[in-house]
Coordinates of C-alpha atoms and ligand atoms in Angstrom, one line a residue:
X1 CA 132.6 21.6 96.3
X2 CA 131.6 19.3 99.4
X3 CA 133.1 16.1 99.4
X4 CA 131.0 13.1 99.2
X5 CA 131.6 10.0 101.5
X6 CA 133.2 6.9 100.5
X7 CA 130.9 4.2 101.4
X8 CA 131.6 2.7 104.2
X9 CA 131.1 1.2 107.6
X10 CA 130.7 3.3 110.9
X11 CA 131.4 1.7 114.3
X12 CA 130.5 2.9 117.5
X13 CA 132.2 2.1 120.4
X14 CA 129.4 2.5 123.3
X15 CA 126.4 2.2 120.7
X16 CA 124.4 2.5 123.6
X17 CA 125.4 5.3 125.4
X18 CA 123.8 9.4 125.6
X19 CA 126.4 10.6 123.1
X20 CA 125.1 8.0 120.8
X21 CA 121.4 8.3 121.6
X22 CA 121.5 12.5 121.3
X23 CA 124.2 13.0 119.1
X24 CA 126.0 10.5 116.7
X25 CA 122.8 8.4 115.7
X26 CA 120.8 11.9 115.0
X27 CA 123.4 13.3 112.9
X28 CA 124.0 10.1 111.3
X29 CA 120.2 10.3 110.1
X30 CA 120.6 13.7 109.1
X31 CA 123.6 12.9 107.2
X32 CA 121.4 10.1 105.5
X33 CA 118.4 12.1 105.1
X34 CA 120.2 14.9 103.3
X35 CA 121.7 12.6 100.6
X36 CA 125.2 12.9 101.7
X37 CA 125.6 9.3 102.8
X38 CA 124.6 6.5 99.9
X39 CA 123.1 3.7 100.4
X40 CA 126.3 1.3 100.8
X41 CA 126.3 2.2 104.4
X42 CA 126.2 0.5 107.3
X43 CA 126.3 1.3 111.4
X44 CA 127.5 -1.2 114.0
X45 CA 126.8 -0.1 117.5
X46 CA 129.0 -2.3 119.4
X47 CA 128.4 -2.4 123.6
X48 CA 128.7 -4.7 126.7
X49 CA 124.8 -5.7 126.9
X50 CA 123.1 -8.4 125.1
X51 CA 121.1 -7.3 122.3
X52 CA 119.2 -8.6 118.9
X53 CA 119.6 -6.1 115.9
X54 CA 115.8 -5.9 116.3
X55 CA 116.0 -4.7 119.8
X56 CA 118.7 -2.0 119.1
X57 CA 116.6 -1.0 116.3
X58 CA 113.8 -0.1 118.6
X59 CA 116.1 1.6 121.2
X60 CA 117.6 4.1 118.3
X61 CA 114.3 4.6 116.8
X62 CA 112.8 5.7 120.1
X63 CA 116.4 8.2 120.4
X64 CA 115.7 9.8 116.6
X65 CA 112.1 10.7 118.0
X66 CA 113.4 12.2 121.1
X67 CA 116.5 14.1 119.8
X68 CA 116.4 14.2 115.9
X69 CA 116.4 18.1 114.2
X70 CA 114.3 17.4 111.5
X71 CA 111.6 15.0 112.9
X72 CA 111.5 12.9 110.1
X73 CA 108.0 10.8 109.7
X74 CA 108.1 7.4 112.3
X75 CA 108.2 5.4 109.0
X76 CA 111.0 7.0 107.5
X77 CA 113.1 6.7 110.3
X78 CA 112.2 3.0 111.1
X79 CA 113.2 2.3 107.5
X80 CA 116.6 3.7 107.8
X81 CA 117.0 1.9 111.4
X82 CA 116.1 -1.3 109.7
X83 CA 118.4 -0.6 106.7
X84 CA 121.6 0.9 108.3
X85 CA 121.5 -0.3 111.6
X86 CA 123.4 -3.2 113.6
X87 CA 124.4 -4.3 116.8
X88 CA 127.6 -6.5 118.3
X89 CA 128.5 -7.3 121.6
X90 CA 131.5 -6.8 123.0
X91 CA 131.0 -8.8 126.5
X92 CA 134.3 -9.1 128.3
X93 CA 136.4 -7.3 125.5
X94 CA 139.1 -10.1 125.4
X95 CA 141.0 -10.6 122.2
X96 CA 137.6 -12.9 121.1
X97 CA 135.4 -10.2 121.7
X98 CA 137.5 -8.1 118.9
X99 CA 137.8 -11.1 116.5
X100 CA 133.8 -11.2 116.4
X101 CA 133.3 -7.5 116.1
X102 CA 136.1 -8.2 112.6
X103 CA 134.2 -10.9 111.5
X104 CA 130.6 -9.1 112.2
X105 CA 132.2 -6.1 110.3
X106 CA 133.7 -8.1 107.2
X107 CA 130.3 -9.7 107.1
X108 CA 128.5 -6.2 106.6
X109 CA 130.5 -4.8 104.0
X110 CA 129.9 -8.3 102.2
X111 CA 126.3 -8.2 102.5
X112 CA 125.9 -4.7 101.3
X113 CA 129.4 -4.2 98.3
X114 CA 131.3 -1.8 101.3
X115 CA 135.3 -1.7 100.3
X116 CA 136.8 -1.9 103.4
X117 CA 136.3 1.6 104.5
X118 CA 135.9 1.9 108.5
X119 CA 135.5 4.8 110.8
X120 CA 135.5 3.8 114.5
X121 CA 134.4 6.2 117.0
X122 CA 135.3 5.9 120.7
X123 CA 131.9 7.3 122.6
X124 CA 133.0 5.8 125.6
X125 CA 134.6 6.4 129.4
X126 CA 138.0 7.8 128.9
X127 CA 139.1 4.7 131.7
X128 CA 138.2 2.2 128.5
X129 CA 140.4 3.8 125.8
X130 CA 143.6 2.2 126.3
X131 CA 142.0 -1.2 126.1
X132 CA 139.7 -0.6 123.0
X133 CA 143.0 0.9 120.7
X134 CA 145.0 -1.6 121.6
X135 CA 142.0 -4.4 121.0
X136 CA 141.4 -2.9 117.8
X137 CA 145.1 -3.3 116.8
X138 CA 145.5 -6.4 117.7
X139 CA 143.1 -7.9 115.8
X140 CA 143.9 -6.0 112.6
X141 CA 141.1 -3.4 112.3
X142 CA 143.8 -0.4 112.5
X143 CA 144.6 -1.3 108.9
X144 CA 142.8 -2.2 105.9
X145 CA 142.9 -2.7 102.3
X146 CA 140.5 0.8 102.0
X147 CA 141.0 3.4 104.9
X148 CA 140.2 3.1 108.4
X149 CA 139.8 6.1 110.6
X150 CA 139.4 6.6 114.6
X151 CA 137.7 9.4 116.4
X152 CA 138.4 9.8 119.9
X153 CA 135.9 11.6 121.9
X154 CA 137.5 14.3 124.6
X155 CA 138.5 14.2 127.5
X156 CA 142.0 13.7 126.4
X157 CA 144.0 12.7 128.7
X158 CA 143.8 14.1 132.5
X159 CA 147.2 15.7 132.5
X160 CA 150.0 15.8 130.1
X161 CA 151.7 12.3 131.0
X162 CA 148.0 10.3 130.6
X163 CA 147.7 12.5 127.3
X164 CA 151.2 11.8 126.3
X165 CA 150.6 7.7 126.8
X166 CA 147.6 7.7 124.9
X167 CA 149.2 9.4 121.9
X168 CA 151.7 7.4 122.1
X169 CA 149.2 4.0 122.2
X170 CA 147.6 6.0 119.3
X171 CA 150.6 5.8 117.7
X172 CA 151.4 2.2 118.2
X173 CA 148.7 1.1 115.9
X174 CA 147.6 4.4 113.8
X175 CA 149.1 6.9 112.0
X176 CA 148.4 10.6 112.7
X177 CA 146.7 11.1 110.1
X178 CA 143.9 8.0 110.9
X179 CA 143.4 10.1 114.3
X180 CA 140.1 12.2 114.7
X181 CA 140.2 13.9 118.4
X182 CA 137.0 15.5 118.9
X183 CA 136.5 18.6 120.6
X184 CA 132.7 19.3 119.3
X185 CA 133.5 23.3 119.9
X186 CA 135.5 23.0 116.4
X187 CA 132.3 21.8 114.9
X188 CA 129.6 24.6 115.6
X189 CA 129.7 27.2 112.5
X190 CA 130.2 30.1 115.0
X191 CA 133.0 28.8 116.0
X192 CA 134.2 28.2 112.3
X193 CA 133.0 31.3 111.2
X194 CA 136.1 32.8 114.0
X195 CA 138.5 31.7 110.6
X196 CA 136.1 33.6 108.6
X197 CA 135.4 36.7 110.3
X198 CA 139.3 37.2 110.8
X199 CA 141.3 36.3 107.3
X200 CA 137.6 37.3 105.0
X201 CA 137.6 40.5 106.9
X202 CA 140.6 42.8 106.6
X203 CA 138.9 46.0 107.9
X204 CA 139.1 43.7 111.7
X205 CA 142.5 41.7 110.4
X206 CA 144.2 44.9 110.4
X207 CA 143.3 45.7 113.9
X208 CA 144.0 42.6 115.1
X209 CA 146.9 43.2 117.4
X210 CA 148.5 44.7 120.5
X211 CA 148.9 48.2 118.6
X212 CA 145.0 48.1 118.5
X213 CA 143.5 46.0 121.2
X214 CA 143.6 46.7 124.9
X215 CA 142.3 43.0 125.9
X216 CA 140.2 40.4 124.9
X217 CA 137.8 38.1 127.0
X218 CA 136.1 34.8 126.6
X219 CA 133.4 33.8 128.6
X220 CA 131.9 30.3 128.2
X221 CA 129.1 30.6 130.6
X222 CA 126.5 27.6 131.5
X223 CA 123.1 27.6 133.8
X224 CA 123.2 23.9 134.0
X225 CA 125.0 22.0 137.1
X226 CA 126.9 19.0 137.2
X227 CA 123.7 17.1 136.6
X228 CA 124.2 13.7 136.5
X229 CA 127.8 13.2 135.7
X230 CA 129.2 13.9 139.3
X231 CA 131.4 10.6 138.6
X232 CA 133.6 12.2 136.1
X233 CA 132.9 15.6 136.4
X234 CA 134.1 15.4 140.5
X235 CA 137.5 13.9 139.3
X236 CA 137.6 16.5 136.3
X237 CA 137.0 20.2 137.3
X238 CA 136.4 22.5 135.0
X239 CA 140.0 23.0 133.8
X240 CA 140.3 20.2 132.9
X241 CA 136.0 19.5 131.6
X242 CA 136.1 23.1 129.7
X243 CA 139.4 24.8 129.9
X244 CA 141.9 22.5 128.7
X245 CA 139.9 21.6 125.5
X246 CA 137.3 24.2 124.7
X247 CA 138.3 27.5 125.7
X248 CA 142.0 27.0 124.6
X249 CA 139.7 26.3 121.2
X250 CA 138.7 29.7 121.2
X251 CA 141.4 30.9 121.8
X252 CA 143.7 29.8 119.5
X253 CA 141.7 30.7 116.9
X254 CA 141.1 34.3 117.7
X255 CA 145.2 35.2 118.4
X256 CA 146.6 32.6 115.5
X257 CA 148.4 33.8 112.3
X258 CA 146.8 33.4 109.0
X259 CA 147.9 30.1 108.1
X260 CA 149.8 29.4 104.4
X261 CA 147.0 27.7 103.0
X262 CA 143.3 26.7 104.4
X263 CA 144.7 22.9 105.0
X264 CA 144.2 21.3 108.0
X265 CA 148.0 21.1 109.1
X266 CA 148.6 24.5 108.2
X267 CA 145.7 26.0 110.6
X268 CA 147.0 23.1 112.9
X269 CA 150.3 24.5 113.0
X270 CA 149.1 28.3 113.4
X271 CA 146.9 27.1 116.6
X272 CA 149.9 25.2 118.2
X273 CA 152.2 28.1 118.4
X274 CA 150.1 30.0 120.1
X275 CA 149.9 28.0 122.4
X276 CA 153.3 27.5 122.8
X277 CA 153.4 30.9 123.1
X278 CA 151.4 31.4 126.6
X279 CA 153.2 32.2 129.3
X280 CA 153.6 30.5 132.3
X281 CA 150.0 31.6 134.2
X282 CA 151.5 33.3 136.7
X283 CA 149.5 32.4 140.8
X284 CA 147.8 35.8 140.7
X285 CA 146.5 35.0 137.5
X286 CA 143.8 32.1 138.4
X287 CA 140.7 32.3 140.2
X288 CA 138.7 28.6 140.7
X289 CA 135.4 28.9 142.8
X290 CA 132.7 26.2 142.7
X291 CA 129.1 27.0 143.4
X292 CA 127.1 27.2 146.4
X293 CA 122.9 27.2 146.4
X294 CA 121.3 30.1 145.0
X295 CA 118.6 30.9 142.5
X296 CA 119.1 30.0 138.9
X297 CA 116.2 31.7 135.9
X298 CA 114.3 31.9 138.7
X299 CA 114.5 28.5 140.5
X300 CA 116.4 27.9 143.4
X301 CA 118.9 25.3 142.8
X302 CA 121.4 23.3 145.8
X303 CA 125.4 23.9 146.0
X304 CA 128.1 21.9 144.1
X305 CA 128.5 19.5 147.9
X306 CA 125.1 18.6 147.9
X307 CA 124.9 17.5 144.2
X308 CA 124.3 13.7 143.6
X309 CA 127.8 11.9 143.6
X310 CA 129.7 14.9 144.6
X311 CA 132.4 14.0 147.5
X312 CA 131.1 15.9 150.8
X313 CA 134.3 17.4 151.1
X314 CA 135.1 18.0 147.4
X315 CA 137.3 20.7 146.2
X316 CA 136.4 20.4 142.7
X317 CA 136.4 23.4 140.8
X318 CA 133.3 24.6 138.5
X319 CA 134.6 28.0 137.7
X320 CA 137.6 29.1 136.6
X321 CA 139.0 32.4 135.3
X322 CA 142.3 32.6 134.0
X323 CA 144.5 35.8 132.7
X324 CA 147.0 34.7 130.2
X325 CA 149.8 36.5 128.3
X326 CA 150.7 35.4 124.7
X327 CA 154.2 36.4 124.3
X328 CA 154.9 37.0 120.5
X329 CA 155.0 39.9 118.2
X330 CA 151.4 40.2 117.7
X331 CA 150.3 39.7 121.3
X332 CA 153.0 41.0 123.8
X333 CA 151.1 43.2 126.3
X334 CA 147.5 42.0 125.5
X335 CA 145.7 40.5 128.5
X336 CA 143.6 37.5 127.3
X337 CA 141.2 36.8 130.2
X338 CA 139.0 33.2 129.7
X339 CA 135.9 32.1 132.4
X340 CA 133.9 29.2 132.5
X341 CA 131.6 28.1 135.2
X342 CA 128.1 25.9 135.5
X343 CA 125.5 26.9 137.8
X344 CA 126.2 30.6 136.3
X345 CA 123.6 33.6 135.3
X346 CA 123.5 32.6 132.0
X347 CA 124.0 30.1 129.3
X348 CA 126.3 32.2 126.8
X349 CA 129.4 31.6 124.9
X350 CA 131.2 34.9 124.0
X351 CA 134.5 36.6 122.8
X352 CA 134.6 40.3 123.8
X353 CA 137.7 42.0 122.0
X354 CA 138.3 45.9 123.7
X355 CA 139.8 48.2 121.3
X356 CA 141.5 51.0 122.4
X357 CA 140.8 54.9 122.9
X358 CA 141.6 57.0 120.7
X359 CA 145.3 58.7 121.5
X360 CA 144.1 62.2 122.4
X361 CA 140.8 63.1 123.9
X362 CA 139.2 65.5 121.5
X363 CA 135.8 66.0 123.1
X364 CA 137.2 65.9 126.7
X365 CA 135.9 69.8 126.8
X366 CA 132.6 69.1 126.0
X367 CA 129.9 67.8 128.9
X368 CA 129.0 64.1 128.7
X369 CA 131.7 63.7 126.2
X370 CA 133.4 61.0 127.9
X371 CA 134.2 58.0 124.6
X372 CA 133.7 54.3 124.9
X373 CA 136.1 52.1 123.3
X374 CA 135.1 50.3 120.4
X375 CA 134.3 46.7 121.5
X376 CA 133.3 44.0 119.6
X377 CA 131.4 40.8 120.7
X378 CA 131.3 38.0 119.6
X379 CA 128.8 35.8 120.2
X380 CA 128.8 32.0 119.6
X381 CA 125.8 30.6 121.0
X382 CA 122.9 31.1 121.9
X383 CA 121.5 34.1 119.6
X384 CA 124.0 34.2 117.8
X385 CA 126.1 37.1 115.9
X386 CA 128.1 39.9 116.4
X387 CA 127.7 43.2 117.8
X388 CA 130.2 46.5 117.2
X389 CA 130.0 49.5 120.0
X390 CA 130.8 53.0 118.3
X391 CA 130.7 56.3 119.2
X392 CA 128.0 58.6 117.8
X393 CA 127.4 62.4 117.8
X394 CA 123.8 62.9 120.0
X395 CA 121.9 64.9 117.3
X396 CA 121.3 68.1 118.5
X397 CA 122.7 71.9 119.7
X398 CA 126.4 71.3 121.3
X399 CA 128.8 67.9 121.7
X400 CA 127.2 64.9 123.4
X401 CA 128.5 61.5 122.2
X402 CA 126.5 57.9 122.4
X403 CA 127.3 54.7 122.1
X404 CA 125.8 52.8 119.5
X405 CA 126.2 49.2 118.0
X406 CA 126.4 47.9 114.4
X407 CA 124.9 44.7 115.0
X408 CA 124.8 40.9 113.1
X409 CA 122.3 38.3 113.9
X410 CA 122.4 34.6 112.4
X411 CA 118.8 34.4 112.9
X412 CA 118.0 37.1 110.8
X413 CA 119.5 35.7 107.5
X414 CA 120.1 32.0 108.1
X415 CA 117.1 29.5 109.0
X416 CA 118.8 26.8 111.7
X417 CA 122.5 26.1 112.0
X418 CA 123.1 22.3 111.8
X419 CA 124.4 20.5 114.8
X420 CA 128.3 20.6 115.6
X421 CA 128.4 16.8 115.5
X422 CA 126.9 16.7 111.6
X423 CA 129.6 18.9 110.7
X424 CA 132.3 16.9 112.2
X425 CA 130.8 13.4 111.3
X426 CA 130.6 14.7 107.5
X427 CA 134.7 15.9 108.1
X428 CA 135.6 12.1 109.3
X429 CA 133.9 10.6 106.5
X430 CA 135.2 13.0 103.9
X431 CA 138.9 12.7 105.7
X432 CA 139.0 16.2 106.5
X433 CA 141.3 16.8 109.9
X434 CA 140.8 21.0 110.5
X435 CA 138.4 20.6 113.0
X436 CA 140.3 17.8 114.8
X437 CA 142.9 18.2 117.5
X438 CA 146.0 16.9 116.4
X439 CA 148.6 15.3 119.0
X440 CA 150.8 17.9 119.4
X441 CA 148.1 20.5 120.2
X442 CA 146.3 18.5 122.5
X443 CA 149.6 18.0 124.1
X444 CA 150.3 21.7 124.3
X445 CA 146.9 22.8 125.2
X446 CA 147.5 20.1 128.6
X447 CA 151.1 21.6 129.3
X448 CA 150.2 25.1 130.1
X449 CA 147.5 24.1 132.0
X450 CA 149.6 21.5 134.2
X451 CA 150.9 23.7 136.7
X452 CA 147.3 24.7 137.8
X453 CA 146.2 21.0 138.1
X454 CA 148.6 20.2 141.6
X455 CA 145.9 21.5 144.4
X456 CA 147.9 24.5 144.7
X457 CA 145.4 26.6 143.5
X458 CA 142.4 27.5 146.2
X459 CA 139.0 26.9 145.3
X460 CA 136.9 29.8 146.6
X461 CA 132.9 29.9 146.2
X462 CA 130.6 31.4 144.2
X463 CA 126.6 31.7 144.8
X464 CA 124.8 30.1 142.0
X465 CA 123.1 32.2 139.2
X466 CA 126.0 34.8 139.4
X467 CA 128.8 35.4 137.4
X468 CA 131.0 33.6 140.0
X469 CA 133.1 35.3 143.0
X470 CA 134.5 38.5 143.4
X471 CA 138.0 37.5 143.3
X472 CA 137.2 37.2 139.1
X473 CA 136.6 41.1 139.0
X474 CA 139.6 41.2 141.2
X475 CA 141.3 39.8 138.6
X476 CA 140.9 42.1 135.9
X477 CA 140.8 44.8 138.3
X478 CA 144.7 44.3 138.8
X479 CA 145.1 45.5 135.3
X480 CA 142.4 48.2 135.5
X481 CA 140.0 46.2 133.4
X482 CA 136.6 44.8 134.1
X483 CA 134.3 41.8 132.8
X484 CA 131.9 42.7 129.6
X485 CA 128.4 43.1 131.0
X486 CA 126.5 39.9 129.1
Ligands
BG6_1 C1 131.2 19.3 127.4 C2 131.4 19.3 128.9 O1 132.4 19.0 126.7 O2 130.7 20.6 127.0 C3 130.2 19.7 129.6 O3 131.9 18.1 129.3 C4 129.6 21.0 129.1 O4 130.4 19.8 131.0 C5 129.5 21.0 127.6 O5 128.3 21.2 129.7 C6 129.1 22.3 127.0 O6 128.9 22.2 125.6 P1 127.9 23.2 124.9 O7 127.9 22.8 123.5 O8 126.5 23.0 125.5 O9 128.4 24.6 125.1

C-alpha cells in the first residue's frame, strides 16, 4: 500500500530557480491535488532576492500555469499558493541568514500543528553546496526532534575527489540515511519498470546473460543543444552532464543481480557491484565528438563554438560513446556499448539487448533464409514500450524467413505517465531511498569514469542532426557489431 506523508515542512534551496519553477512546485501541486499531501503542509522557498510572500505567490502561480500537468482551474491553484506557500531570504548566507530561515521554519510548523518534520532540497549551483550543508548544520536544522531529510540535486561532484569531499561534508552533519541524491532518470516509470521487466519476467531473466546475449547498447539521444546553460554545461561535458549519472543509471540496472529483498539497500548494493565490476575503459574504447552546424527536424541549427557562452576554442565534449566490459560471471565477454549526444537525429532514450543466433544454421540452404537475431528494445522515452524482433516463416510454397516484432506500447494501455520528479518527491516524503544514489555508488559511478576526464581523450566532431561521427560505428565495428537503427 502507498505510503502517506508525514506532515511536514518542505524547503527549497533556490525557490526561485527553473528547477523549481518547472519541476518541484508542479509536482508539489500535483502531489497536493491528488490527496497525497494533507493539509499540515507548508513550502518555504528560500533565495538571495528580496521578496514578500505575496510576490512569490504570484511568481509560482504564473509557473503552475505555464508548466503544471493537470492545468488545474486559476482559482484552485491561487488557493493552494496562498495556503502552502512562503518565501525567506537568504541574502549574504552568513550564519544569520541560517538562524532566520530556523526561526521562519519553527514559526511555520507553529502556525499550522507541523512536528518538526523537514525535507530540504538543494536546487541550486553545485559551486553553493558546500556552504548551504554546512550552514544548515550549523545552525541545527540537520537534526530535529521529528526527521529531517536533504535531497541533493546532481551534478555530484565533478570528479571523484570533489565527490568524495562532499560526501564526506554530507557526512559531517547527516547521516546516510537523511541523504536524497537525485538523479531524476531513477524517477521515470520506464526506467523503474527496467526492475520490473527483469525479476517479474523469467522467460527474459533466464536469458539474461553472456550464454545468451551478444551485446547490449544504450543510447540516450537528445535534439536539443546546450541552450542556455553554456556556463556549466562548457565546464561539464557530457561525461560528466549524462554519463557519469544517467547512463551508468541504466546501466546498472539492466546487468545487476536480483537483489535479496525489494529494499532500497539491497538494490543499492546489486547496482554498486556492477559497477565495481567495469573494467578499466580501455583508449580504443571511447569516442567524444561535439557538434558542428547542421540541420536539426528540419531547421538548421549553429555548432557547439558558436553557441552562447561556449569558449571559442572549447574542447568540450557533447557526445560520447563508450564500450565497457563488466567482468563477472554473468557478463564476462558481453560488450555494453553506451552513447549520448545533444544536437543529435533524435530525441530517444533506448536499451537494445542482441541475442544471439541460433548454434547451427538450419535454413542456410534455402534462398533468403538468412536469420536475424532476436533483439529486444527497450524504449524509455518518448513513445514508450518495448519491441521483440523474431523470426517468421514467409507464408507460402518453399522456406523464406521474416523478421517480425512482438511489440508493447505504454500509450496503448496506460493514459499519461506522471512526471519523474512526482515520483521521487512522494519517495523523500515517504522516506523511501531506492531511487536515490547512495554515496558509495555515486562514488563508484565517478571512479570508472575518472581516467577519461584528464584531456587525454580527443574530441572529434560530429555534424548536427546525425547520430554523431564515424569513429562511433568504428567502435563497434572493432568487435563486428553495429549501432541499432532508431
Ligand atoms: C539533465 C542534463 O540531467 O538531463 C541535461 O543536465 C539533459 O543536459 C537532461 O538535457 C535530459 O533529461 P531528459 O529527462 O530530458 O532525458
Amino acid at each position: 500500500m502507498l505510503k502517506s506523508p508525514d506532515p511536514h515542512v518542505f524547503i527549497v534551496f533556490g525557490g526561485t530557480g527553473d528547477l523549481m519553477r518547472r519541476k518541484l512546485l508542479p509536482a508539489l501541486h500535483s502531489l497536493a491535488r491528488q490527496g497525497e499531501i494533507g493539509k499540515r503542509f507548508k513550502v518555504l522557498a528560500v533565495a538571495r532576492d528580496e521578496m514578500t510572500d505575496s510576490a512569490y505567490r504570484d511568481w509560482a502561480l504564473k509557473a503552475l500555469e505555464e508548466f503544471a500537468c493537470e492545468v488545474a482551474g486559476s482559482d484552485e491553484n491561487s488557493t493552494w499558493c496562498n495556503s502552502c506557500l512562503h518565501y525567506q531570504t537568504i541574502g549574504k548566507a552568513d550564519q544569520a541568514a541560517f538562524e532566520a530561515v530556523r526561526d521562519r521554519i519553527v514559526a511555520l510548523e507553529k502556525e499550522a500543528d507541523i512536528p518538526e518534520n523537514r525535507i530540504f532540497y538543494l536546487a541550486l549551483p553545485p559551486s553553493v553546496f558546500p556552504g548551504t550543508i554546512s550552514g544548515l548544520g550549523e545552525v541545527g536544522l540537520n537534526l530535529s526532534e521529528g526527521w529531517t531529510r536533504l535531497v541533493v540535486e546532481k551534478p555530484f561532484g565533478r570528479d571523484l575527489h570533489s565527490a568524495h569531499e562532499l560526501n564526506s561534508l554530507l557526512h559531517t552533519y547527516y547521516d546516510e540515511k537523511q541523504v536524497y541524491r537525485i538523479d531524476h532518470y531513477l524517477g521515470k516509470e520506464t526506467v523503474q519498470n527496467l526492475l520490473v521487466f527483469r525479476f517479474a519476467n523469467p522467460i527474459f531473466e533466464n536469458l539474461w546473460n553472456r550464454v545468451h546475449i551478444s551485446s547490449v547498447q544504450i543510447s540516450v539521444g537528445e535534439t536539443v543543444g546546450v541552450g542556455s546553460r553554456a556556463g556549466y554545461y562548457d565546464r561539464a561535458g557530457a561525461l560528466r552532464d549524462m554519463v557519469q549519472n544517467h547512463l551508468s543509471q541504466l546501466l546498472t540496472l539492466i546487468a545487476m543481480e536480483a537483489p535479496s529483498a525489494f529494499s532500497a539497500d539491497a538494490i543499492r548494493d546489486e547496482k554498486v557491484k556492477v559497477l565495481q565490476s567495469v573494467a578499466p575503459i580501455k583508449s580504443n574504447g571511447v569516442v567524444f565528438a561535439q557538434y558542428a552546424d547542421g540541420n536539426v527536424g528540419g531547421e538548421a541549427v549553429p555548432g557547439y563554438l558558436q553557441e552562447d557562452g561556449v569558449a571559442p576554442n572549447s574542447s568540450t565534449e557533447t557526445f560520447v560513446a563508450l564500450r565497457l566490459e563488466i567482468a563477472n560471471w554473468r557478463w564476462q565477454g558481453v560488450p555494453f556499448y553506451l552513447r549520448t549526444g545533444k544536437r543529435l537525429k533524435k530525441r530517444l532514450t533506448q536499451v537494445v539487448i542482441n541475442f544471439k543466433k541460433p548454434p547451427v544454421s538450419l535454413f542456410e540452404p534455402f534462398d533468403d533464409c538468412n536469420i536475424n537475431a532476436n533483439r529486444l528494445a527497450l524504449t524509455l522515452q518518448p513513445d514508450e514500450g518495448f519491441d521483440l524482433g523474431f523470426e517468421v516463416k514467409r507464408p507460402g510454397q518453399g522456406m523464406s524467413l521474416k523478421t517480425e516484432s512482438l511489440k508493447f506500447q505504454y500509450a496503448d494501455e496506460f493514459s499519461q505517465l506522471p512526471d519523474g520528479y512526482e515520483t521521487l518527491l512522494h519517495d523523500v516524503m515517504t522516506s523511501d531511498q531506492t531511487l536515490f544514489v547512495r554515496a558509495d555508488e555515486v562514488e563508484s559511478s565517478w571512479r570508472l569514469y575518472e581516467p577519461l576526464l584528464s584531456g587525454s581523450v580527443g574530441v572529434t566532431n560530429y555534424e548536427a542532426g546525425t547520430w554523431g561521427p564515424q569513429e562511433a560505428d568504428r567502435l563497434l565495428a572493432q568487435n563486428g557489431d553495429w549501432w541499432a537503427k532508431l
